[in-house]
Coordinates of C-alpha atoms in Angstrom, one line a residue:
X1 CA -25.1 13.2 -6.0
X2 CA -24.3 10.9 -9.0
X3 CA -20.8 8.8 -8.7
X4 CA -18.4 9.1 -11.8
X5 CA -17.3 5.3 -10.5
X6 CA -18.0 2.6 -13.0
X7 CA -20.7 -0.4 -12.1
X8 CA -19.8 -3.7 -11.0
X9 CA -21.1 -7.3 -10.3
X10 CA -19.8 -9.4 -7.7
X11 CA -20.4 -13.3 -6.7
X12 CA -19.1 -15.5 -4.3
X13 CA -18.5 -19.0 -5.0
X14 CA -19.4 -21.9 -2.3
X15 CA -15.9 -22.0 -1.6
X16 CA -15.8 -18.6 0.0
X17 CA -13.4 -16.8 -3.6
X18 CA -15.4 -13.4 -4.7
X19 CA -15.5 -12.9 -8.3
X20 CA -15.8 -9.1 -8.9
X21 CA -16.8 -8.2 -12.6
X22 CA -16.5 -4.6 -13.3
X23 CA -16.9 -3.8 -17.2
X24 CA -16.0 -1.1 -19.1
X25 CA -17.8 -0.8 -22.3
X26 CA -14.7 0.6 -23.9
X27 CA -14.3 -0.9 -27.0
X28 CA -11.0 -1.2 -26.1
X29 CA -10.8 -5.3 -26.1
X30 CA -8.5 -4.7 -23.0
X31 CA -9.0 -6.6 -19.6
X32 CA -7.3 -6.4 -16.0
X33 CA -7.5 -9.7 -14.6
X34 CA -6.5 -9.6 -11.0
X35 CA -6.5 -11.8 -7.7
X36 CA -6.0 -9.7 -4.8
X37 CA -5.2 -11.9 -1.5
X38 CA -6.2 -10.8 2.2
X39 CA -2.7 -11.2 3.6
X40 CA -0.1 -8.4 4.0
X41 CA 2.8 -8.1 6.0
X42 CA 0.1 -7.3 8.7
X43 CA 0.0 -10.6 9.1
X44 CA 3.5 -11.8 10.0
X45 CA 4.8 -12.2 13.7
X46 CA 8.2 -11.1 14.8
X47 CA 11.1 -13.5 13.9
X48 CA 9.4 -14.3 10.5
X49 CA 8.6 -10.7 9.6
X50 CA 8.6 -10.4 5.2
X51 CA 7.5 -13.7 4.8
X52 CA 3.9 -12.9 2.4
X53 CA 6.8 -10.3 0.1
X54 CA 8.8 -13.8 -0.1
X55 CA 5.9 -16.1 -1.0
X56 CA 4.8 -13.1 -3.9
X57 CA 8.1 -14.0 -4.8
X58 CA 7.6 -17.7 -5.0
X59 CA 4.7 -18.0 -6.7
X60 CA 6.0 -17.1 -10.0
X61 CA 8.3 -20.5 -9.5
X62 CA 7.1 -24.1 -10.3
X63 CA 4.0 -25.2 -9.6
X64 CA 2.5 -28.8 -10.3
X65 CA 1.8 -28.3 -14.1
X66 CA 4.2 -25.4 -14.4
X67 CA 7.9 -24.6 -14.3
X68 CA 9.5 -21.7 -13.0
X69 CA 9.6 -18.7 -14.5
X70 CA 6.3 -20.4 -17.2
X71 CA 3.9 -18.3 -16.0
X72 CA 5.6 -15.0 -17.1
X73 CA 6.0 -16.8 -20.5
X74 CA 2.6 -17.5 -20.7
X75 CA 1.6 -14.2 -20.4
X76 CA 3.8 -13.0 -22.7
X77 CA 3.2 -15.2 -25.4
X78 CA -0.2 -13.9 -25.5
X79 CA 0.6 -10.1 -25.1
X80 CA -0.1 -9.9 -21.7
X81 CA 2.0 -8.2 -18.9
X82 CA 1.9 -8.9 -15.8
X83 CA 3.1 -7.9 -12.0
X84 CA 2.6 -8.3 -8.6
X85 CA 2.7 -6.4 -5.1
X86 CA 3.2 -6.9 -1.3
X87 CA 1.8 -3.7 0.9
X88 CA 1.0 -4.0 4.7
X89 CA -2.3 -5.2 4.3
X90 CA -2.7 -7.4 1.3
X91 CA -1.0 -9.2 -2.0
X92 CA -1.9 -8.2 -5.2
X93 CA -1.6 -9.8 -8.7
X94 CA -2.9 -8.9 -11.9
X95 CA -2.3 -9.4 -15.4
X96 CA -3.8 -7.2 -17.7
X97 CA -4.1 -9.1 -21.6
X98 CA -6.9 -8.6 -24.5
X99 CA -10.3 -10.3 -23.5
X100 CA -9.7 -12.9 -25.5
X101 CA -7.5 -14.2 -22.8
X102 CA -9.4 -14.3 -20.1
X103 CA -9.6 -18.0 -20.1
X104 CA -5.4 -18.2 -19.7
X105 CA -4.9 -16.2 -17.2
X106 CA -7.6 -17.3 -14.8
X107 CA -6.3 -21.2 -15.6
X108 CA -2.9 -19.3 -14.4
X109 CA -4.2 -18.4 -11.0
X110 CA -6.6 -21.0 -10.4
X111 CA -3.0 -23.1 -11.2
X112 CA -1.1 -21.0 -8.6
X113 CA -3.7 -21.2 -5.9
X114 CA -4.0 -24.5 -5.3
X115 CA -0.3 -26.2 -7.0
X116 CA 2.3 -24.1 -6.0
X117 CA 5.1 -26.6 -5.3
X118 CA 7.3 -24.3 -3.2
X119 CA 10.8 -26.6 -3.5
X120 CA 14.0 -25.5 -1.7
X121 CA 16.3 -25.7 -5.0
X122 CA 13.9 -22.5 -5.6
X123 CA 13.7 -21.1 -2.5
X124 CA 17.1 -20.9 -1.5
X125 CA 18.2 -18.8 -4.6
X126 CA 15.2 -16.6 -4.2
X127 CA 15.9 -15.8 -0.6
X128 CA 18.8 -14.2 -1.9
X129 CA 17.1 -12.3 -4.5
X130 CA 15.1 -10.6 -1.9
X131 CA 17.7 -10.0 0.2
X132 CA 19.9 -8.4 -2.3
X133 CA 16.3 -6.1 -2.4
X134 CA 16.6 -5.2 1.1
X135 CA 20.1 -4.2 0.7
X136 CA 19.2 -2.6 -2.4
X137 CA 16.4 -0.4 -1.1
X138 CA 16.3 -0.2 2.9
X139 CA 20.5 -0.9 4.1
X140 CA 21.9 0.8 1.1
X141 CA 19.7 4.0 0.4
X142 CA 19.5 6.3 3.3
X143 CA 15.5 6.7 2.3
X144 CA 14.8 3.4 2.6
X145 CA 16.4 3.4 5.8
X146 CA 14.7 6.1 7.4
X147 CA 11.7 4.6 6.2
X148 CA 11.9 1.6 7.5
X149 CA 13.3 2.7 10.8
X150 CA 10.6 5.5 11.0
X151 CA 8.2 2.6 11.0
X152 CA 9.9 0.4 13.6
X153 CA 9.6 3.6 15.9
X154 CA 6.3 5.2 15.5
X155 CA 4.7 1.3 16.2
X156 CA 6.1 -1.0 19.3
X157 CA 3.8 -3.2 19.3
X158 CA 1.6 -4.0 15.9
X159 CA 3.1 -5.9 13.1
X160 CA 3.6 -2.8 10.7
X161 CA 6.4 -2.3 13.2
X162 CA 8.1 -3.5 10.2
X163 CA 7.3 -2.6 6.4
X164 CA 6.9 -5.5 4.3
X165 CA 10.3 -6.6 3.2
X166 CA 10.9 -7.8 6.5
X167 CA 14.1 -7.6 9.1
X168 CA 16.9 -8.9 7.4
X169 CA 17.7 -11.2 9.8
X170 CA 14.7 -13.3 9.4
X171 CA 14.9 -13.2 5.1
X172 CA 18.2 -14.7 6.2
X173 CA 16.7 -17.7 8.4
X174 CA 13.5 -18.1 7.4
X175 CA 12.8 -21.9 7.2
X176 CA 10.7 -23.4 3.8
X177 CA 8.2 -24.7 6.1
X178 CA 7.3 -21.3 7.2
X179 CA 6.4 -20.6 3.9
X180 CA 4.4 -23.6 3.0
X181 CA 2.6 -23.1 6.2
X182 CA 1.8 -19.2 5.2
X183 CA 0.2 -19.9 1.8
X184 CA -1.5 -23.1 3.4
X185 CA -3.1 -20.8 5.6
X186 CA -3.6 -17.7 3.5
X187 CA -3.9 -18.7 0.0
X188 CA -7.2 -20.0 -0.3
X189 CA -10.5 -18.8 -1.8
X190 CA -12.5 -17.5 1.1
X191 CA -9.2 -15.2 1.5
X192 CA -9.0 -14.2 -1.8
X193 CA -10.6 -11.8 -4.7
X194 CA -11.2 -12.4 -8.1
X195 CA -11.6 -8.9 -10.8
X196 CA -11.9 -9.0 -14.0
X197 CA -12.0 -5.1 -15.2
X198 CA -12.6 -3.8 -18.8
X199 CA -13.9 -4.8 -21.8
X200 CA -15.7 -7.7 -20.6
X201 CA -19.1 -9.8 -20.4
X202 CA -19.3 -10.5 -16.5
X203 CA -22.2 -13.5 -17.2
X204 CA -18.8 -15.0 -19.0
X205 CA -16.4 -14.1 -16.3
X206 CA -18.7 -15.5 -13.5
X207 CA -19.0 -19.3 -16.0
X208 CA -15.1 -19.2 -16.5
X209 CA -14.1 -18.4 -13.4
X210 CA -16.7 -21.2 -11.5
X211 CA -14.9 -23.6 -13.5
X212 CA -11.6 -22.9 -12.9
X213 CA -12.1 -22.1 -8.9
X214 CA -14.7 -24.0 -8.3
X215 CA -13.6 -27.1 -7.0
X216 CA -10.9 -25.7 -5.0
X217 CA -11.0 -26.4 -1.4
X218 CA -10.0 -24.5 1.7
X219 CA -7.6 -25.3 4.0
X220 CA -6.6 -24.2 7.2
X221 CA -8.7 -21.8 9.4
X222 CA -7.7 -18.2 9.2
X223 CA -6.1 -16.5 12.3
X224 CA -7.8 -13.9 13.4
X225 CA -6.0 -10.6 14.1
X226 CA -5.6 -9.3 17.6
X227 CA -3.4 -6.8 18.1
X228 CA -3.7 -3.3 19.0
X229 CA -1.0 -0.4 19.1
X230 CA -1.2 1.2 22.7
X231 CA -1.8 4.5 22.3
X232 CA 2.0 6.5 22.1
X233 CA 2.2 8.5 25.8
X234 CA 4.7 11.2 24.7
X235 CA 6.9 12.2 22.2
X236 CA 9.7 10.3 20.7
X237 CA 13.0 11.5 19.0
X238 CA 15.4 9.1 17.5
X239 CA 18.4 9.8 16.3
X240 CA 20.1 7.3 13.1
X241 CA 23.4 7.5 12.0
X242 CA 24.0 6.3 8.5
X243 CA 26.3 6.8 5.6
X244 CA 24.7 9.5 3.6
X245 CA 25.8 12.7 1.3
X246 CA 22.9 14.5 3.1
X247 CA 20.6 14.9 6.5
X248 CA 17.1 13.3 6.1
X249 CA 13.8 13.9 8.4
X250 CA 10.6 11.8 9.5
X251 CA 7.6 13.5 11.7
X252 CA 4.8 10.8 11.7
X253 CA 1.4 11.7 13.9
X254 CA -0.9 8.6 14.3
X255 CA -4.4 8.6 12.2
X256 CA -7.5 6.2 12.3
X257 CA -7.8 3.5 9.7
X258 CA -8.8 3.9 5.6
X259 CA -12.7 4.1 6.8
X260 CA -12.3 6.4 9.1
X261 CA -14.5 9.2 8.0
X262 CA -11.4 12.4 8.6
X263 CA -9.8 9.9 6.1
X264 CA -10.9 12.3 3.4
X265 CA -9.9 15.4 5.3
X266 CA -6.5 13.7 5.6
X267 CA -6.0 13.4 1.9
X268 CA -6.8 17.3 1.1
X269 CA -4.7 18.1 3.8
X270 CA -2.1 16.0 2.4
X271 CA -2.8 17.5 -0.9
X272 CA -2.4 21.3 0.3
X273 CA 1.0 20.6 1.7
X274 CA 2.2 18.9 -0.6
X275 CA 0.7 18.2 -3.9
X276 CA 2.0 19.8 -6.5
X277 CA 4.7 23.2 -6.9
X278 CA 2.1 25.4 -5.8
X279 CA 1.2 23.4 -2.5
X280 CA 2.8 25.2 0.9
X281 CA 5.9 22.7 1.6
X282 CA 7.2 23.1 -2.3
X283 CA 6.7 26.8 -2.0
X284 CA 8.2 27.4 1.1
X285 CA 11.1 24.5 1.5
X286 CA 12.3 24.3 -1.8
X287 CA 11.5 27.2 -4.0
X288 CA 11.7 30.0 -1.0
X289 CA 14.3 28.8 1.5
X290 CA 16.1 25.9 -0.6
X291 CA 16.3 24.1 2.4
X292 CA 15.4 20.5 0.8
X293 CA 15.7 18.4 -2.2
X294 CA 12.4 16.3 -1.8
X295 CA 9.4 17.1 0.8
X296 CA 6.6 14.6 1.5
X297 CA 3.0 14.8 3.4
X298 CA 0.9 12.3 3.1
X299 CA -1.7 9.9 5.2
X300 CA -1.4 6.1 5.4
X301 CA -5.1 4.4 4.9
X302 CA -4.5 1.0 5.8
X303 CA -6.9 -1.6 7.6
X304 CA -5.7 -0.6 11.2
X305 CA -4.8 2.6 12.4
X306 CA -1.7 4.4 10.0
X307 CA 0.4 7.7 10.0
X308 CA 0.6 10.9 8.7
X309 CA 3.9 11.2 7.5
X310 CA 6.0 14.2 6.6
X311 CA 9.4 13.2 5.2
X312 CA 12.3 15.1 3.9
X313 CA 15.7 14.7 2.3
X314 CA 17.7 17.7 3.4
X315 CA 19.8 20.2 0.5
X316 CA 23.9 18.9 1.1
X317 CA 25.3 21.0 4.1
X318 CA 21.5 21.8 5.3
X319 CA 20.5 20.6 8.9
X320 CA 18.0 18.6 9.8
X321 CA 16.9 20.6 12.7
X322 CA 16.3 23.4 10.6
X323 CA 14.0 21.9 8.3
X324 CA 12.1 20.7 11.5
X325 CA 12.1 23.8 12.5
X326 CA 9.9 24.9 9.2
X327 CA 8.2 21.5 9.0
X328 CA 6.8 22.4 12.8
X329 CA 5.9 25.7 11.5
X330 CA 4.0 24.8 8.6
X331 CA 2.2 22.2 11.1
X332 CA 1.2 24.5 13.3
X333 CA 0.1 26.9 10.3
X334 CA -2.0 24.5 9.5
X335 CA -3.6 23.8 12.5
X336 CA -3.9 27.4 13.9
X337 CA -5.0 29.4 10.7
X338 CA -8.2 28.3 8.5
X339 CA -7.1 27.6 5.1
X340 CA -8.1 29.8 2.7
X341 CA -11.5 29.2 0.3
X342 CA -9.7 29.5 -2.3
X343 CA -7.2 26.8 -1.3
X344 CA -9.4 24.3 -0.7
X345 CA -11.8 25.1 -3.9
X346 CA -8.6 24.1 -5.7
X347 CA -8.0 20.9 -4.0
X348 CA -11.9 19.6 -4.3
X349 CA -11.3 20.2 -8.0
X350 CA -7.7 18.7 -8.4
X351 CA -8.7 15.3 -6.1
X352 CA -11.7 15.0 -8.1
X353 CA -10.0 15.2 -11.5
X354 CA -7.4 13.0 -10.2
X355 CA -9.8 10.7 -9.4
X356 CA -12.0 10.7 -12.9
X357 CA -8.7 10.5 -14.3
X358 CA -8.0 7.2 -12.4
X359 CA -11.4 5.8 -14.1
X360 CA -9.8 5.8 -17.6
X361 CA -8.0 2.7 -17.5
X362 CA -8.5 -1.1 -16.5
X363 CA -6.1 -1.6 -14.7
X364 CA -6.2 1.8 -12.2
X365 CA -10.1 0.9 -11.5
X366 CA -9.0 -2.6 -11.0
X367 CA -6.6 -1.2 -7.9
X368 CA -8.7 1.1 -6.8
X369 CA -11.8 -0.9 -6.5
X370 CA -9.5 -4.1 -5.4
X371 CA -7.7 -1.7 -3.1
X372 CA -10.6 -1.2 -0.9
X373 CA -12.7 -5.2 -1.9
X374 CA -9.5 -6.2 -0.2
X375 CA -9.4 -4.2 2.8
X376 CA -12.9 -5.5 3.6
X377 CA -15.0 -1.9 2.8
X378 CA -16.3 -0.4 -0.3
X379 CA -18.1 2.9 1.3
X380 CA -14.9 5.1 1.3
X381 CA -14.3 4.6 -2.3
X382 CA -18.4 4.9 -3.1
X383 CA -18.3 8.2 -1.0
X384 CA -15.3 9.4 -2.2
X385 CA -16.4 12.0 -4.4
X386 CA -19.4 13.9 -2.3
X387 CA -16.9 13.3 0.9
X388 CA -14.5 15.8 -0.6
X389 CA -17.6 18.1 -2.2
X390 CA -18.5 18.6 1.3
X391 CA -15.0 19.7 3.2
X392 CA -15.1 22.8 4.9
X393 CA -12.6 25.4 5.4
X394 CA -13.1 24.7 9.6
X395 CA -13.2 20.8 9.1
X396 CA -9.1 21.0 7.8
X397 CA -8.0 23.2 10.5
X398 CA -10.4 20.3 13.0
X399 CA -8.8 17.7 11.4
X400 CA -5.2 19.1 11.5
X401 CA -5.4 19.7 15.4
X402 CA -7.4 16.6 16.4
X403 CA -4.0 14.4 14.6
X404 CA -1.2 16.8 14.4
X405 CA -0.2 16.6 18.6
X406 CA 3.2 16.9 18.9
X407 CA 3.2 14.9 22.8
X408 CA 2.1 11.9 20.3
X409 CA 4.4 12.2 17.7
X410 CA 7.8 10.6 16.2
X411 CA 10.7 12.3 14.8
X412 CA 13.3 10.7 13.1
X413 CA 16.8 12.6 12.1
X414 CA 19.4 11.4 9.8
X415 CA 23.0 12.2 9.9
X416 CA 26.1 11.2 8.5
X417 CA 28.1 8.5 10.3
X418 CA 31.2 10.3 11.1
X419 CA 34.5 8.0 10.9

């Protein structure tokens, strides 16, 4: 079966950086240039937990030729915008321009890589920006909360025990040295990859970016990751009190990692529950019942082992325990009744168009192709579309029973705080 995915052209430069070319002969004089790191919050330990969020942070401060805040400008003075991204399980830049820039932002990163100057007078102020974050999104919203708690939970032992913006009480005391010591060790070529996607020569891309990267050396010897979440022996139920207009719920099942090949049979089921007004938790939770404001379903596919996660915000004066009590239902629906044909007919054709839809742009191929570079495995992404061709009605309800086992499962509720 033919792939709708783009081609691409990939090198690796003696010092270990891959420089990943994809064009798109577009016409559109558009590129994504991104630099996509091999460090999440995956790679933290307890007691410095957020610390590859912070550094994102810092790297759009000074740097040997640059001062803070220079690299933004430089971007924009050409027309360029740019961003950047923490997840569990890697860092993310990119900056998407007209071709004709290519040449500044790759000098940008290549600048960033190896001068960052990391001085306290900006690290101190920035350490509050992202704790005024963590208030913003985690202490302060009862979402975020749950969230974050629902992670602290379903893991005991593996790093995302915590999501990446990190316990508060180590953005409060981290030192600058751990910082230094974190993009020493983790901000170096052979840890990092280079994309340029769009409208693009790669034969050019692969010249500039040898020049600018070449002669960059590595540092440090990279960790390597050890640790292994023991399998959960029974169910867990935690109860968090928080100020909050309205009762939230969590049920998270543990899944295999993003190469996992029921990955795929994950993401339809994640579809049918939840994709859309017609999928089964709008219909019945919201339009039917009115029990909730917001329902999610979906799987995790990260390098190690992730969750399925169902998550719901609860209509004001609505229990918790009764949209469990539906939530369970529609679980064990799931797992006990095939799904129709004509169900799953519609989710092939709704993932697939979501996914040619994704090819459109530079910068969406860019993530999705960095997305899985980065996570060290290309053959999900390159499988993708005959994967989902090839689902069968008895392969969701499989799928559904193998994960969905309620003696290894978490459940979070959410109630008010009562004064």
């Amino acid at each position: 079966m033919s792939s709708s995915l783009p081609k691409y052209e990939t090198k690796t430069l003696k010092n270990g950086l891959q420089i990943v070319v994809i064009p798109l002969k577009n016409n559109t004089n558009v590129i994504s240039t991104d630099i996509f790191y091999k460090v999440g919050s995956r790679n933290e330990v307890m007691g410095k937990t957020g610390i590859a969020h912070m550094l994102e942070h810092m790297n759009f401060k000074s740097t040997k030729n640059l001062d803070a805040g220079e690299f933004d400008k430089e971007v924009k003075s050409v027309g360029g915008i740019n961003n950047a991204s923490t997840s569990f399980d890697y860092t993310h830049y990119y900056i998407k321009s007209s071709t004709k820039n290519l040449d500044k932002s790759l000098e940008l990163y290549a600048e960033l890589m190896q001068n960052l100057n990391l001085k306290d007078k900006e690290f101190q102020p920035e350490r509050d920006v992202v704790a005024e974050e963590r208030r913003w999104r985690t202490e302060n919203s009862p979402l975020g909360y749950l969230y974050f708690a629902m992670f602290n939970n379903a893991y005991v032992y593996h790093p995302y025990h915590w999501t990446p913006i990190g316990f508060m009480n180590d953005i409060q005391t981290w030192a600058l040295q751990d910082i230094k010591d974190f993009h020493k060790t983790y901000y170096q070529p052979n840890n990092a990859i280079l994309m340029v996607t769009g409208d693009v020569d790669p034969k050019e891309v692969f010249k500039k970016a040898k020049k600018e990267f070449g002669d960059i050396k590595n540092g440090t010897t990279i960790p390597e990751f050890k640790f292994v979440e023991p399998e959960q022996d029974g169910p867990k139920r935690v109860i968090i009190k928080k100020e909050s207009e309205v009762e939230m719920i969590a049920i998270t099942f543990h899944i295999p990692n993003f190469k996992h090949k029921d990955q795929v049979t994950l993401s339809a089921i994640s579809e049918i529950l939840f994709s859309g007004k017609s999928s089964r938790l709008y219909k019945e939770l919201i339009d039917k019942k009115h029990l909730v404001n917001s329902v999610y379903a979906y799987n995790m596919e990260n390098i190690d082992p992730g969750l399925f996660i169902f998550l719901a915000t609860c209509n004001p004066g609505v229990k918790a325990e009764d949209v469990e009590h539906e939530l369970i239902k529609q679980i064990e629906l799931i797992k006990n009744k095939p799904v129709s044909q004509k169900e799953l007919e519609k989710v092939k054709i709704n993932s697939k168009a979501d996914f040619i839809y994704s090819l459109e742009s530079s910068t969406s191929v860019a993530n999705l192709f960095g997305s899985y570079l980065v996570r060290g495995d290309l053959t999900p992404l390159l499988t993708y579309e005959e994967n989902i061709e090839k689902i069968r009605q008895e392969d969701v309800q499989e799928v559904a029973q193998k994960y969905f086992d309620f003696d290894k499962s978490t459940t979070l509720i959410l109630k008010k705080e009562t004064r």
